[in-house]
Every structure is written in C-alpha cells, then in structure tokens.
Coordinates of C-alpha atoms in Angstrom, one line a residue:
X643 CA 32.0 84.0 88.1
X644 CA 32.8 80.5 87.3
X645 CA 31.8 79.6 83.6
X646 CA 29.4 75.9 83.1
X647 CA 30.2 73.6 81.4
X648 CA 28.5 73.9 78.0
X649 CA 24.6 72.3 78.1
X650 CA 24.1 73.1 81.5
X651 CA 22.5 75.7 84.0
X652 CA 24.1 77.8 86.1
X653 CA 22.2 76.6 88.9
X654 CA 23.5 73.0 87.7
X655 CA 19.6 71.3 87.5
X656 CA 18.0 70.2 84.1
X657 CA 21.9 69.2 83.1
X658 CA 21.4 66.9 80.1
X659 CA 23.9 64.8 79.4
X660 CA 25.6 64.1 75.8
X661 CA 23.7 61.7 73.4
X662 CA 24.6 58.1 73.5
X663 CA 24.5 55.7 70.5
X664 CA 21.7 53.2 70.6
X665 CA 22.8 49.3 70.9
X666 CA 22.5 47.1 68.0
X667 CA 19.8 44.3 68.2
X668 CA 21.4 40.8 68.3
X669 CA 18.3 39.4 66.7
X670 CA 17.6 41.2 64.2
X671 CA 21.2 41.9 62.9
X672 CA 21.8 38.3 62.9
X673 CA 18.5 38.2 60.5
X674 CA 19.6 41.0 58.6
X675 CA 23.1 38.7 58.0
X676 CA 21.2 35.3 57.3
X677 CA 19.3 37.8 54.5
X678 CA 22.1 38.7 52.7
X679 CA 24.1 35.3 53.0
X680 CA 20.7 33.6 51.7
X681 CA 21.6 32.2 48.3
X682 CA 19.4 32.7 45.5
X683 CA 16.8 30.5 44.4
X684 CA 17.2 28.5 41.0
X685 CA 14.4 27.9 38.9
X686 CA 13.8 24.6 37.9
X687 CA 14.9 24.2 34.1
X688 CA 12.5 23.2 31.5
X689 CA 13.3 19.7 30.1
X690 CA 14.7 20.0 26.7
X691 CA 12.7 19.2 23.3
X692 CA 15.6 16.5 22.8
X693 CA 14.8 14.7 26.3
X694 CA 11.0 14.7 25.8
X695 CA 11.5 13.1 22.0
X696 CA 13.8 10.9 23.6
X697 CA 11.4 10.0 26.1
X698 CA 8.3 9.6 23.6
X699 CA 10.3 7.6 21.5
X700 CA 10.9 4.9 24.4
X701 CA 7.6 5.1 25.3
X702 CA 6.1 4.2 21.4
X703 CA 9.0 1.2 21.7
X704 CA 8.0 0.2 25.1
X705 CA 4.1 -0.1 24.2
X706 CA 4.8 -1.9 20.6
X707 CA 6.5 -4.3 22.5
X708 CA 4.5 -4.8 25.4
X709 CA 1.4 -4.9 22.6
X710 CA 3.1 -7.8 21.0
X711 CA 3.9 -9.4 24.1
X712 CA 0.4 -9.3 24.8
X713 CA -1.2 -11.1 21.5
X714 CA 1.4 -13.7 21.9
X715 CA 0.0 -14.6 25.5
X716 CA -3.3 -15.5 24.2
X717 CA -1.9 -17.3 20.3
X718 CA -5.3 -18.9 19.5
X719 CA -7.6 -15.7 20.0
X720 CA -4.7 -13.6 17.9
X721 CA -4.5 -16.2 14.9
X722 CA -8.0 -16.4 14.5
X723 CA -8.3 -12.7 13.9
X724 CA -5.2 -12.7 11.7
X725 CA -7.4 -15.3 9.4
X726 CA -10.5 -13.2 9.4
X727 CA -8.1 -10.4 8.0
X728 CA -6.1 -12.2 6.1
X729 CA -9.1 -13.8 4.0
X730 CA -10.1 -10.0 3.7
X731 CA -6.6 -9.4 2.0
X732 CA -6.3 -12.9 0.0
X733 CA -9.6 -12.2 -1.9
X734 CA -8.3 -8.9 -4.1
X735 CA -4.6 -9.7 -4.4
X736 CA -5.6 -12.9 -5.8
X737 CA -7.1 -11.0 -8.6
X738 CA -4.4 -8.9 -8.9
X739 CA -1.9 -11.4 -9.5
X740 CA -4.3 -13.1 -12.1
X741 CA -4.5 -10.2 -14.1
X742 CA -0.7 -9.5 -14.0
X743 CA -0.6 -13.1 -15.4
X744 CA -2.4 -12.7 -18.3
X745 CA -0.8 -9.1 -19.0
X746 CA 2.2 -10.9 -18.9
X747 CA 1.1 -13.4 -21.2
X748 CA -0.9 -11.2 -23.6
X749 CA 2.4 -9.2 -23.9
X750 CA 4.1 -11.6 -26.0
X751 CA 1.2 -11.1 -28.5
X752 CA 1.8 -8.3 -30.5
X753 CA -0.9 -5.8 -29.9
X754 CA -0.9 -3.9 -32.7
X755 CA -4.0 -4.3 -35.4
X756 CA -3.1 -6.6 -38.2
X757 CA -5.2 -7.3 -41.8
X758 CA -5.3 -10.9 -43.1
X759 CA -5.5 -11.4 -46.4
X760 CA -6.4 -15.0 -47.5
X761 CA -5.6 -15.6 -51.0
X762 CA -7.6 -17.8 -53.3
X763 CA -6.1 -21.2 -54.4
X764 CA -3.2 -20.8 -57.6
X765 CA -3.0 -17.0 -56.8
X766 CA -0.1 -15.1 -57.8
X767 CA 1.2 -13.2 -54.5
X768 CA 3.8 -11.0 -56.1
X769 CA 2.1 -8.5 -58.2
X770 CA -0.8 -8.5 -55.6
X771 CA 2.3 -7.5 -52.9
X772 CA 3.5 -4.4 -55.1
X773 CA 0.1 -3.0 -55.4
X774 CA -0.3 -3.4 -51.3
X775 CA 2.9 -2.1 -50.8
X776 CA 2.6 1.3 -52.9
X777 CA -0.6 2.0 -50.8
X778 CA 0.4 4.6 -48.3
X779 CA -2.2 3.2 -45.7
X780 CA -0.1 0.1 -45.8
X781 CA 2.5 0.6 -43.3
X782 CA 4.8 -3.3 -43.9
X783 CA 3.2 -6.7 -45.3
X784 CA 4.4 -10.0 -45.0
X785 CA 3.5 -13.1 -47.3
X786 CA 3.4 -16.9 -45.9
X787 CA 2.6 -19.4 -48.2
X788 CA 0.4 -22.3 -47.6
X789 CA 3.4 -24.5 -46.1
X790 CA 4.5 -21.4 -43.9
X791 CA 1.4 -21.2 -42.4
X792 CA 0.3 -24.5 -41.8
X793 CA 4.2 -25.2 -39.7
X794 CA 3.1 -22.0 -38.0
X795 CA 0.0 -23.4 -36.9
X796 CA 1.4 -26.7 -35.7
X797 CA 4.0 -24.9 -33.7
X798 CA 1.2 -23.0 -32.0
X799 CA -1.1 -25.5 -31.8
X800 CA 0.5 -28.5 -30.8
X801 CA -1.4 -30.7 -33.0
X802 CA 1.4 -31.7 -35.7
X803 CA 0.5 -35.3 -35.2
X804 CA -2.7 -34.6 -36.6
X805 CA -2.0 -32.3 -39.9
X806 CA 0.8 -34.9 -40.5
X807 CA -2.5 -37.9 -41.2
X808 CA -3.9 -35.0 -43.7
X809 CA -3.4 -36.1 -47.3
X810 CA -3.7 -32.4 -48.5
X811 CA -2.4 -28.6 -46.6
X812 CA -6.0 -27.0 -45.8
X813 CA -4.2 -23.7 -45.6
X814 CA -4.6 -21.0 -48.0
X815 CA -1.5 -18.8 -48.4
X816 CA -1.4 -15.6 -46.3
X817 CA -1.0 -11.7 -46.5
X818 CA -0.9 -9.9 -43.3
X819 CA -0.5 -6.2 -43.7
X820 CA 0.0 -3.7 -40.7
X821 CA -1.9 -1.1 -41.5
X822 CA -1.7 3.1 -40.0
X823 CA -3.1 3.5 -37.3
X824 CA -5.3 6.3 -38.9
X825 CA -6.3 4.5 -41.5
X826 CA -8.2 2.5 -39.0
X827 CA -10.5 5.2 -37.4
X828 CA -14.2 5.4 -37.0
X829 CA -14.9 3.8 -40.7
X830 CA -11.7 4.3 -42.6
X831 CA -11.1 0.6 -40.9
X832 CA -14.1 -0.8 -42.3
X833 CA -13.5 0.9 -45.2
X834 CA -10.1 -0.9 -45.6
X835 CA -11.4 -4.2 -44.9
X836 CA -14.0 -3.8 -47.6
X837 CA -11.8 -2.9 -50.3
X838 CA -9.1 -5.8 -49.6
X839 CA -12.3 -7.7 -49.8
X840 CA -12.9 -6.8 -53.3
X841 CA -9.4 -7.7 -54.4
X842 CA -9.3 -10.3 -57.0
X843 CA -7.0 -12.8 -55.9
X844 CA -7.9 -12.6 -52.0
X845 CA -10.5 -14.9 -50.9
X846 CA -11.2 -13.0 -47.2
X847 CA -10.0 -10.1 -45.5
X848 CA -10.2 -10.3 -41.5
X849 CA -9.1 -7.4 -39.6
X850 CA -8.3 -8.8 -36.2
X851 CA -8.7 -5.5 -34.1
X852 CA -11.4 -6.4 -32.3
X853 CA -10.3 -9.5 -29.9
X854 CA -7.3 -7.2 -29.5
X855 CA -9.4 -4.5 -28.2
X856 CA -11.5 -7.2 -26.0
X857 CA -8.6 -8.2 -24.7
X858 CA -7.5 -5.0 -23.2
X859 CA -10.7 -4.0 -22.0
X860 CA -11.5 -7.9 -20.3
X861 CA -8.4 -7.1 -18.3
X862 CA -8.9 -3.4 -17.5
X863 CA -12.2 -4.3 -16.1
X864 CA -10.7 -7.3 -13.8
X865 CA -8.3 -4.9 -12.8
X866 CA -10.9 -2.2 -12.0
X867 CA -12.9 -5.3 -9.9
X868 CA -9.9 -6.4 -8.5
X869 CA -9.1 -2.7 -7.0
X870 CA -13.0 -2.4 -6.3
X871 CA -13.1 -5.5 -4.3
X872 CA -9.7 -4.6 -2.4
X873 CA -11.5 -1.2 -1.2
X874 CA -14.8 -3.1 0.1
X875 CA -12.9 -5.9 2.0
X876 CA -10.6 -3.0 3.3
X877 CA -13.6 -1.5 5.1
X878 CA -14.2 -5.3 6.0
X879 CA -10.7 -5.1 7.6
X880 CA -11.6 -1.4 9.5
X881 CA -14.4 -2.9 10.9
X882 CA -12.9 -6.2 12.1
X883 CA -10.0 -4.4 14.0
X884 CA -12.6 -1.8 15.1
X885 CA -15.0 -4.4 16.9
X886 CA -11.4 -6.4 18.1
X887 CA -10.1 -3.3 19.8
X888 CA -12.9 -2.6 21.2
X889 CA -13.7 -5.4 23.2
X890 CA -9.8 -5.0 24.2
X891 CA -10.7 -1.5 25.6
X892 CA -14.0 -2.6 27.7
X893 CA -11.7 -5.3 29.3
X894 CA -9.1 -2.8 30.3
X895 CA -11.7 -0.1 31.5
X896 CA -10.6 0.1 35.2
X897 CA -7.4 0.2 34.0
X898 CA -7.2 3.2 31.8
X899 CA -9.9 4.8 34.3
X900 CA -6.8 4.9 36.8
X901 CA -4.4 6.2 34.2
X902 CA -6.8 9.4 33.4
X903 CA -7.2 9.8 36.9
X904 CA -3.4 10.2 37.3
X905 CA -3.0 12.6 34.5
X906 CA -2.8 10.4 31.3
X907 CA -3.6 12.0 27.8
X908 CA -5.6 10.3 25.5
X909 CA -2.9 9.9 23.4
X910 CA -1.0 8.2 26.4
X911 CA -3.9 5.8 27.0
X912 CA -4.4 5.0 23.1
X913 CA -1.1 4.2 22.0
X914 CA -1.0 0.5 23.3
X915 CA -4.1 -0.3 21.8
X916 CA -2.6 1.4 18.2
X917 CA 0.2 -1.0 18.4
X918 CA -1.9 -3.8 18.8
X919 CA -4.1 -3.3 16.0
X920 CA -0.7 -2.5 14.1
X921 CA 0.5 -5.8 15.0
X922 CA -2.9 -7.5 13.6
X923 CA -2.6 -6.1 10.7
X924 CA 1.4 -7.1 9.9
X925 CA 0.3 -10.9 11.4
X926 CA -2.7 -10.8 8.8
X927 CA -0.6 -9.4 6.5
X928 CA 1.9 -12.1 6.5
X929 CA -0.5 -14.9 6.7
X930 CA -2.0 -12.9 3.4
X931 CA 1.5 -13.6 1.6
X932 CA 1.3 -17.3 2.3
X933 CA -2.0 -18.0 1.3
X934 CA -1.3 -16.3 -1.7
X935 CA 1.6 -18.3 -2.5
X936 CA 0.5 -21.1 -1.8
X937 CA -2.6 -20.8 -4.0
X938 CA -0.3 -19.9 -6.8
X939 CA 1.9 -23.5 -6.3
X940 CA -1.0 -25.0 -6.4
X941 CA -2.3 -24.0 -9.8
X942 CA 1.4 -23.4 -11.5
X943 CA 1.6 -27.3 -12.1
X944 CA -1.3 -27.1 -14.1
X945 CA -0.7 -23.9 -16.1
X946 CA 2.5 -25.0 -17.0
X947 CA 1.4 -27.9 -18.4
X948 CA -1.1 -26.1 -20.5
X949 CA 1.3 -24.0 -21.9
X950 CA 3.6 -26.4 -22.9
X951 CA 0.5 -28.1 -25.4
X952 CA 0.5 -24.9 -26.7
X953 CA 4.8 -24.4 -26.6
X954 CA 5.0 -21.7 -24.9
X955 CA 7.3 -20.9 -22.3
X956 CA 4.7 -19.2 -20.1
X957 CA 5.1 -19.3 -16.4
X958 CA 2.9 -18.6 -13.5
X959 CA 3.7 -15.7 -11.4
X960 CA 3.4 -14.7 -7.7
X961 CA 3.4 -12.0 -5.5
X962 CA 7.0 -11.5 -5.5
X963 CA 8.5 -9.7 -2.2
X964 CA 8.0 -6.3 -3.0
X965 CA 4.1 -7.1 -3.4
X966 CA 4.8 -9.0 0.0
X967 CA 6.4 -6.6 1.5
X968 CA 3.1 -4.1 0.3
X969 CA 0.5 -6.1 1.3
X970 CA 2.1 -6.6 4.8
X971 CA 2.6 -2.8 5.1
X972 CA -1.5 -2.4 3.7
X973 CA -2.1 -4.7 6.7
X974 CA -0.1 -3.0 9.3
X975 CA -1.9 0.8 7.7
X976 CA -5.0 -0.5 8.0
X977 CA -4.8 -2.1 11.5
X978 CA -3.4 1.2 12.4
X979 CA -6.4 3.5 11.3
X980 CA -8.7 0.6 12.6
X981 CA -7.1 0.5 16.0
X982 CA -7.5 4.8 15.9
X983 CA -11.4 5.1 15.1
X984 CA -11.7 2.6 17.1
X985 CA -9.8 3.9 20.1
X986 CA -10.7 7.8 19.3
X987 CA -14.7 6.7 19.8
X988 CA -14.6 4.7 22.5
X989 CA -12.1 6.4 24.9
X990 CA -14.2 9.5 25.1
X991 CA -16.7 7.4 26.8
X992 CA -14.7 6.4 29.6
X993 CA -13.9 9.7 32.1
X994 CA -13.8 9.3 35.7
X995 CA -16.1 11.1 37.9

C-alpha cells in the first residue's frame, strides 16, 4: 500500500496544503519607517534672565528718550511747568542757603559764654586779676585796658574817624573771664554774675550768654522753617506733576487702550509717563540752581559791602554744585513718585472692554 504524503488523506480529498507567510503591507510599513526616521521634537528654550534684563534695560533707555524727545516738541508748555516747579524748589533752598550764611558768619564768633568785667575809673587790675584767677570757677581771664579796647572797637566798628574827634577814651578798662561751663548752670550763673558785681573795683558785670544762646536758637528755628517749608512745597511739587501727567494720560487714552489690548502690563504702559515726570523734575530742578544763583549775585554786592564797614572778610555763599547737584536729583525723585501716583490711579481706570 502506497504511503501519503504527510497531511493528507488516503483518499487524497481535504489535502491542506503547507502554511504560507503573509505579505507585508506597503503602506503601513512605509508608515511604520517614516515613525522611526521621525526626528524628535525640541522644545522651545526659555529666554535667559540675562536676555530679558537686557531687553528691559533697552526698553527703560528707549522710553527716557522718547519721553524727552516728547517735552522738547512742545518747549513752551514744558518750561512753563518747569517754572511752577522750580518756584516750588527756589522758595526753601533759599532759606537754606541763608541760614548757612549766617552759621558761617556766626562761626567766627566764639561761641563760648564770656563774663565782662568793667572796672571803675583809676582801678588797679593786677591784684583784682590774682584773686579771679585763684577762683576755680574761673577757667582763663584776659585784661584790656582802656586804649585796648577802644582800638578794638574801632577795628570792629569801623568808626575810627569818629573816636579820633573825642577829646577823652569813653572806655573803661576790661576783664573778660571764661568761666566753667558748670559754674553756669540753672543759678550758679546768676550767682556768678552777682558776686563779680559786688567786687570793689568792677563797675558792671555782664554775662553775655544770652544773645549767644538767641543766636543758636534764631537759626535752629529758620532751619526747622526752612526744612518745614521744603516739605509743604514738596507736596506742591506731587501735586503739580500729578495733575501734568494726568492730562498727558487722558490725551494718550486710545493709545494705551490698544497697548492693553495687545498684552501690555501696566508697568509696560506706565513707564513713559515715569520718565517724563522724571524729566520735569531734573528741568525744574536745574532751573531751581539758577534762580538760586542768581538771587545770590544779586545780593553778594551788597553784603560785601556791608561787611567791609564792619572789616570783615565775610562772603556770601551759594549753593555750591554738590547742593546743585542735590536739588536736581530732589527734582528728578520727586517727579518720579509724582509721575507714579499719578500714573498708578489713573491707569486702572482705563481697561478695554
């Protein structure tokens, strides 16, 4: 009996025939490639802290100058406002300077308290000087006679053509004594005074404390008034860049209305208008310096003059450039935090819809 092949029947029907592999898709094989040859996708990289400084940085020096360039376009409107600040700034440093004049001058006074001893006609100085001096409350003493003093007094004074005409010196001679400091409290001082007064050969005792102490205290208060007034016009100053830059916002409404719709911050959209109250203030500040220098040539002929009738070598001082320099960067500080309450307050208003 012949054997089958292997899978089939004997009767040779229902043969199947050996497996065949299947035929690889052209489509999706060449899908499959395109997958794996796809390259992978990069992120996009975050811009560095570096760039975006850089980039801020060009943007504050691009608005400062287009704010400049702006005010100088309309010269009239940006000089008045100057003035109206500068006045604001003029009033207080005025008073400054005058009071660092007459420090100035009051410091070649010597401060310290002295006791005057004016002695009676024919008295005998000496022995009166060795009883002063071996007073521990005494700390020096000096003697001028009646010559001395009257040659002091026409240096001072100016008025040697008239003492010259005087047949007789109406100065007495002199004992000033510099007294410790303690021996000059509450009323020890008046104490002092009292018993010099008693002293035989000493026909008044003055203790000249008191115009020393006005003195002080006349300039401490103009100081105080001078620093008073300089806060008060400073809020004059706020206000004045306040009102300025806002009538500059109202006129550039649909202008920053387009900017917030785009994306703009409000720090974007308030920077120009920072710069330009920046720039009113350094203008004002400037035209402050001037004024105040001019003032001061105009009254140093005159005080200069007075000073020499009196000899004195007293000159009028101004600002200087490091006060200059101050009260241009006080302008430029204050039309900076002007511009910003300003801007801060008004801006929140204007949101599209």
């Amino acid at each position: 009996m012949a054997d089958y092949p292997r899978g089939a029947s004997r009767s040779g029907r229902g043969a199947t025939p050996a497996a065949r592999p299947k035929a690889a898709d052209p489509k999706r094989s060449a899908e499959s490639g395109a997958r794996r040859k796809r390259p992978a996708v990069q992120r996009k990289a975050r811009p560095h802290s570096g760039d975006r400084l850089g980039g801020a940085l060009h943007h504050h020096r691009q608005m400062g100058v287009q704010s400049l360039q702006k005010l100088l376009q309309a010269p009239a409107a940006t000089l008045m406002t100057c003035l109206v600040m500068a006045v604001a700034l003029v009033l207080p440093s005025v008073m400054l300077v005058a009071v660092a004049n007459l420090k100035q001058l009051s410091a070649g006074w010597d401060g310290s308290p002295q006791l005057t001893l004016y002695l009676r006609e024919g008295a005998q100085h000496s022995p009166l000087m060795q009883k002063l001096g071996a007073d521990p409350r005494i700390e020096s003493l000096v003697y001028l006679s009646a010559e001395q003093a009257l040659a002091e007094f026409e240096q001072y004074s100016g008025l040697a053509d008239v003492t010259a005409q005087l047949e007789d010196n109406p100065l007495p001679a002199v004992l000033i004594l510099r007294p410790q400091l303690e021996a000059l409290q509450g009323e020890l001082g008046r104490q002092l005074v009292d018993e010099m007064q008693q002293l035989a050969d000493v026909e008044l005792a003055s203790l000249d404390l008191q115009w020393v102490e006005r003195l002080r205290q006349i300039l401490q208060l103009g100081e105080r008034s001078s620093l008073l007034l300089a806060m008060l016009l400073a809020v004059a100053v706020l206000l004045v860049i306040g009102n300025t830059i806002r009538l500059a916002i109202e006129n550039r409404r649909n202008e920053i209305l387009v900017v917030k719709l785009v994306g703009g911050s409000d720090a974007y959209v308030r920077r120009p208008f920072l710069y330009t109250g920046a720039w009113y203030g350094v203008g004002a500040g400037l035209l402050a310096a001037v004024l105040v220098q001019l003032l001061v040539l105009l009254v140093e002929g005159p005080a200069a003059r007075l000073a020499a009738l009196y000899q004195s070598q007293f000159q009028l001082q101004g600002l200087g450039f490091s006060a200059s320099l101050a009260l241009v960067l006080l302008g430029a500080a204050l039309g900076w935090c002007g511009a910003w309450l300003a801007a801060v307050r008004h801006l929140r208003e204007i949101e599209p819809r």
